PDB file of C-alpha atoms in Angstrom:
ATOM      1  CA  MET A  30       1.237 187.439 256.629  1.00 49.00           C
ATOM      2  CA  THR A  31       3.453 188.929 259.314  1.00 48.00           C
ATOM      3  CA  GLY A  32       6.741 189.041 257.435  1.00 49.00           C
ATOM      4  CA  VAL A  33       5.798 191.525 254.725  1.00 51.00           C
ATOM      5  CA  THR A  34       5.865 195.281 255.028  1.00 50.00           C
ATOM      6  CA  THR A  35       4.556 197.416 252.226  1.00 55.00           C
ATOM      7  CA  THR A  36       4.170 201.139 251.825  1.00 65.00           C
ATOM      8  CA  GLU A  37       3.434 201.302 248.110  1.00 80.00           C
ATOM      9  CA  HIS A  38      -0.265 200.470 248.454  1.00 92.00           C
ATOM     10  CA  TYR A  39      -0.736 201.739 251.998  1.00 93.00           C
ATOM     11  CA  LEU A  40      -3.604 203.996 252.996  1.00 94.00           C
ATOM     12  CA  GLU A  41      -3.931 205.741 256.336  1.00 92.00           C
ATOM     13  CA  LEU A  42      -7.521 206.474 257.301  1.00 93.00           C
ATOM     14  CA  SER A  43      -9.229 208.603 259.906  1.00 90.00           C
ATOM     15  CA  VAL A  44     -11.645 206.791 262.182  1.00 91.00           C
ATOM     16  CA  PHE A  45     -14.812 208.018 260.484  1.00 91.00           C
ATOM     17  CA  PRO A  46     -17.906 206.268 259.121  1.00 91.00           C
ATOM     18  CA  THR A  47     -16.717 207.244 255.613  1.00 94.00           C
ATOM     19  CA  SER A  48     -13.437 205.304 255.922  1.00 95.00           C
ATOM     20  CA  PRO A  49     -14.798 202.093 254.308  1.00 96.00           C
ATOM     21  CA  TYR A  50     -15.704 204.124 251.218  1.00 97.00           C
ATOM     22  CA  TYR A  51     -12.146 205.438 250.831  1.00 97.00           C
ATOM     23  CA  ALA A  52     -10.759 201.943 251.410  1.00 97.00           C
ATOM     24  CA  ARG A  53     -12.986 200.569 248.619  1.00 97.00           C
ATOM     25  CA  VAL A  54     -11.837 203.314 246.219  1.00 97.00           C
ATOM     26  CA  HIS A  55      -8.190 202.607 247.083  1.00 97.00           C
ATOM     27  CA  VAL A  56      -8.604 198.848 246.564  1.00 97.00           C
ATOM     28  CA  ARG A  57     -10.306 199.384 243.198  1.00 97.00           C
ATOM     29  CA  ARG A  58      -7.509 201.648 241.945  1.00 97.00           C
ATOM     30  CA  VAL A  59      -4.740 199.293 243.059  1.00 97.00           C
ATOM     31  CA  LEU A  60      -6.412 196.189 241.615  1.00 97.00           C
ATOM     32  CA  GLU A  61      -7.112 197.977 238.325  1.00 96.00           C
ATOM     33  CA  GLY A  62      -3.411 198.874 238.192  1.00 95.00           C
ATOM     34  CA  TRP A  63      -2.540 195.215 238.730  1.00 95.00           C
ATOM     35  CA  ARG A  64      -5.083 194.202 236.067  1.00 95.00           C
ATOM     36  CA  ARG A  65      -6.944 192.144 238.683  1.00 95.00           C
ATOM     37  CA  ASP A  66     -10.469 193.225 237.776  1.00 95.00           C
ATOM     38  CA  ASP A  67     -11.582 189.673 238.648  1.00 95.00           C
ATOM     39  CA  LEU A  68     -11.103 190.465 242.356  1.00 96.00           C
ATOM     40  CA  ILE A  69     -12.354 194.045 242.595  1.00 96.00           C
ATOM     41  CA  GLU A  70     -15.904 193.396 243.818  1.00 96.00           C
ATOM     42  CA  THR A  71     -14.850 190.749 246.321  1.00 96.00           C
ATOM     43  CA  ALA A  72     -11.922 192.813 247.591  1.00 97.00           C
ATOM     44  CA  GLN A  73     -14.109 195.899 247.990  1.00 97.00           C
ATOM     45  CA  LEU A  74     -16.682 193.986 250.025  1.00 96.00           C
ATOM     46  CA  VAL A  75     -14.024 192.382 252.211  1.00 97.00           C
ATOM     47  CA  VAL A  76     -12.062 195.587 252.832  1.00 97.00           C
ATOM     48  CA  SER A  77     -15.275 197.427 253.624  1.00 96.00           C
ATOM     49  CA  GLU A  78     -16.066 194.876 256.338  1.00 95.00           C
ATOM     50  CA  LEU A  79     -12.533 194.891 257.744  1.00 96.00           C
ATOM     51  CA  VAL A  80     -12.294 198.673 257.827  1.00 96.00           C
ATOM     52  CA  SER A  81     -15.776 198.981 259.372  1.00 94.00           C
ATOM     53  CA  ASN A  82     -14.717 196.527 262.073  1.00 93.00           C
ATOM     54  CA  ALA A  83     -11.469 198.449 262.628  1.00 93.00           C
ATOM     55  CA  VAL A  84     -13.360 201.719 263.051  1.00 92.00           C
ATOM     56  CA  LYS A  85     -15.709 200.096 265.585  1.00 90.00           C
ATOM     57  CA  ALA A  86     -12.854 198.378 267.441  1.00 88.00           C
ATOM     58  CA  HIS A  87     -10.746 201.518 267.534  1.00 81.00           C
ATOM     59  CA  THR A  88     -13.533 203.738 268.827  1.00 76.00           C
ATOM     60  CA  SER A  89     -14.515 201.219 271.510  1.00 73.00           C
ATOM     61  CA  CYS A  90     -10.915 200.834 272.749  1.00 68.00           C
ATOM     62  CA  PRO A  91     -10.239 203.123 275.730  1.00 62.00           C
ATOM     63  CA  ALA A  92      -6.474 202.830 275.250  1.00 61.00           C
ATOM     64  CA  ALA A  93      -6.577 203.565 271.500  1.00 56.00           C
ATOM     65  CA  ALA A  94      -4.948 206.979 271.837  1.00 51.00           C
ATOM     66  CA  GLU A  95      -2.043 205.497 273.799  1.00 55.00           C
ATOM     67  CA  ALA A  96      -1.674 202.392 271.619  1.00 53.00           C
ATOM     68  CA  ALA A  97      -1.976 204.175 268.296  1.00 48.00           C
ATOM     69  CA  TYR A  98       1.484 204.659 266.886  1.00 53.00           C
ATOM     70  CA  LEU A  99      -0.083 206.715 264.078  1.00 54.00           C
ATOM     71  CA  GLY A 100      -1.714 209.040 266.533  1.00 60.00           C
ATOM     72  CA  PRO A 101      -5.232 208.967 267.909  1.00 63.00           C
ATOM     73  CA  ASP A 102      -8.170 208.198 265.671  1.00 84.00           C
ATOM     74  CA  ARG A 103      -6.164 206.624 262.847  1.00 88.00           C
ATOM     75  CA  ILE A 104      -6.249 203.187 261.242  1.00 92.00           C
ATOM     76  CA  TRP A 105      -4.482 201.924 258.157  1.00 93.00           C
ATOM     77  CA  MET A 106      -4.870 199.378 255.413  1.00 96.00           C
ATOM     78  CA  ASP A 107      -2.597 198.026 252.729  1.00 96.00           C
ATOM     79  CA  LEU A 108      -2.585 195.379 250.052  1.00 96.00           C
ATOM     80  CA  TYR A 109       0.123 193.490 248.248  1.00 95.00           C
ATOM     81  CA  LEU A 110       0.604 190.530 245.949  1.00 94.00           C
ATOM     82  CA  VAL A 111       2.077 187.164 246.823  1.00 93.00           C
ATOM     83  CA  GLY A 112       2.242 185.444 243.457  1.00 91.00           C
ATOM     84  CA  GLU A 113      -1.321 185.622 242.124  1.00 92.00           C
ATOM     85  CA  THR A 114      -2.844 186.065 245.593  1.00 95.00           C
ATOM     86  CA  VAL A 115      -3.861 189.467 246.950  1.00 96.00           C
ATOM     87  CA  VAL A 116      -3.295 190.097 250.646  1.00 97.00           C
ATOM     88  CA  LEU A 117      -5.350 192.790 252.394  1.00 97.00           C
ATOM     89  CA  ARG A 118      -4.401 194.010 255.869  1.00 97.00           C
ATOM     90  CA  VAL A 119      -6.168 196.428 258.204  1.00 96.00           C
ATOM     91  CA  TRP A 120      -4.636 197.795 261.427  1.00 93.00           C
ATOM     92  CA  ASP A 121      -6.441 199.298 264.403  1.00 92.00           C
ATOM     93  CA  ALA A 122      -5.294 200.168 267.918  1.00 89.00           C
ATOM     94  CA  ALA A 123      -7.500 197.652 269.760  1.00 89.00           C
ATOM     95  CA  ARG A 124      -5.764 194.444 270.854  1.00 88.00           C
ATOM     96  CA  ASN A 125      -8.956 192.392 271.161  1.00 89.00           C
ATOM     97  CA  PRO A 126      -9.198 189.662 268.511  1.00 90.00           C
ATOM     98  CA  PRO A 127     -11.839 189.650 265.790  1.00 90.00           C
ATOM     99  CA  VAL A 128     -14.703 187.297 266.646  1.00 84.00           C
ATOM    100  CA  LEU A 129     -17.038 185.396 264.350  1.00 79.00           C
ATOM    101  CA  ARG A 130     -20.381 186.142 265.957  1.00 76.00           C
ATOM    102  CA  ASP A 131     -23.635 184.253 265.615  1.00 75.00           C
ATOM    103  CA  PRO A 132     -26.153 187.021 264.873  1.00 66.00           C
ATOM    104  CA  GLY A 133     -29.864 186.416 265.020  1.00 65.00           C
ATOM    105  CA  PRO A 134     -32.087 187.019 261.995  1.00 70.00           C
ATOM    106  CA  ASP A 135     -33.124 190.456 263.294  1.00 64.00           C
ATOM    107  CA  ASP A 136     -29.639 191.628 264.316  1.00 56.00           C
ATOM    108  CA  GLU A 137     -28.373 194.600 262.324  1.00 62.00           C
ATOM    109  CA  SER A 138     -24.688 193.706 262.602  1.00 61.00           C
ATOM    110  CA  GLY A 139     -22.384 190.771 263.265  1.00 61.00           C
ATOM    111  CA  ARG A 140     -22.202 189.236 259.792  1.00 74.00           C
ATOM    112  CA  GLY A 141     -19.087 190.973 258.445  1.00 83.00           C
ATOM    113  CA  LEU A 142     -16.497 188.380 259.431  1.00 89.00           C
ATOM    114  CA  HIS A 143     -18.766 185.632 258.101  1.00 87.00           C
ATOM    115  CA  LEU A 144     -18.582 187.365 254.703  1.00 89.00           C
ATOM    116  CA  VAL A 145     -14.813 187.623 254.982  1.00 93.00           C
ATOM    117  CA  ASP A 146     -14.640 183.949 255.955  1.00 92.00           C
ATOM    118  CA  LEU A 147     -16.815 182.985 252.988  1.00 91.00           C
ATOM    119  CA  LEU A 148     -15.106 185.143 250.340  1.00 94.00           C
ATOM    120  CA  ALA A 149     -11.444 185.033 251.366  1.00 96.00           C
ATOM    121  CA  THR A 150      -9.186 182.050 250.783  1.00 96.00           C
ATOM    122  CA  GLY A 151      -7.815 182.636 254.277  1.00 95.00           C
ATOM    123  CA  TRP A 152      -7.902 185.203 257.063  1.00 96.00           C
ATOM    124  CA  GLY A 153      -6.577 185.797 260.542  1.00 96.00           C
ATOM    125  CA  TYR A 154      -5.021 188.394 262.785  1.00 96.00           C
ATOM    126  CA  TYR A 155      -1.840 189.127 264.688  1.00 96.00           C
ATOM    127  CA  ARG A 156      -0.607 191.694 267.160  1.00 94.00           C
ATOM    128  CA  PRO A 157       2.379 193.690 265.890  1.00 92.00           C
ATOM    129  CA  ALA A 158       5.016 194.856 268.358  1.00 89.00           C
ATOM    130  CA  PRO A 159       4.062 198.565 268.177  1.00 84.00           C
ATOM    131  CA  GLY A 160       0.539 197.717 269.395  1.00 86.00           C
ATOM    132  CA  GLY A 161      -2.952 197.135 268.168  1.00 89.00           C
ATOM    133  CA  LYS A 162      -3.812 194.325 265.806  1.00 93.00           C
ATOM    134  CA  ILE A 163      -3.719 193.592 262.105  1.00 95.00           C
ATOM    135  CA  VAL A 164      -6.540 191.612 260.524  1.00 96.00           C
ATOM    136  CA  TRP A 165      -5.512 190.124 257.189  1.00 97.00           C
ATOM    137  CA  CYS A 166      -7.131 188.095 254.453  1.00 97.00           C
ATOM    138  CA  THR A 167      -6.039 186.554 251.196  1.00 97.00           C
ATOM    139  CA  LEU A 168      -7.992 186.639 247.961  1.00 97.00           C
ATOM    140  CA  ALA A 169      -7.379 184.448 244.954  1.00 94.00           C
ATOM    141  CA  ALA A 170      -8.998 184.439 241.551  1.00 79.00           C
ATOM    142  CA  PRO A 171     -12.172 182.377 241.348  1.00 67.00           C
ATOM    143  CA  LEU A 172     -11.827 179.039 239.632  1.00 57.00           C
ATOM    144  CA  SER A 173     -12.837 178.913 235.991  1.00 54.00           C
ATOM    145  CA  PRO A 174     -15.627 176.503 234.949  1.00 51.00           C
ATOM    146  CA  GLN A 175     -12.964 174.191 233.450  1.00 52.00           C
ATOM    147  CA  GLU A 176     -11.122 174.047 236.787  1.00 50.00           C
ATOM    148  CA  THR A 177     -14.267 173.234 238.760  1.00 48.00           C
ATOM    149  CA  ALA A 178     -15.527 170.519 236.385  1.00 52.00           C
ATOM    150  CA  GLU A 179     -14.865 166.967 237.469  1.00 56.00           C
ATOM    151  CA  PRO A 180     -12.716 164.863 235.108  1.00 55.00           C
TER     152      PRO A 180
END
């Protein structure tokens, strides 16, 4: 996921609580253009979690203003196709890795990466040379009932 650069379906976002909403709208429009309606709901949920995490990570990073090559208080997301697989990426200025937490039943947060892990066919992160980190995930079409049936 590190060797691809795309600007066609790139969206720069301010670090605001409303950013996940704009990311979901962007993902819907791009996937509709690709005729990938089968992935819209899943992609919107996943990008919402990734962008929410990026906003939290960015705002909790004391060096975000220095590390942000877009300027302070900015994150970005993009998506692209690799064959039939959709790749979503979200950048923030914090270098700390994403962590799968073990929230308790009464915790109000900490489940987002578990959703990403469950819904994506793969996910991870890397640290690009300019700074910060990029969290990525891949989404593939769900298997049809014929593909899941045993022979």
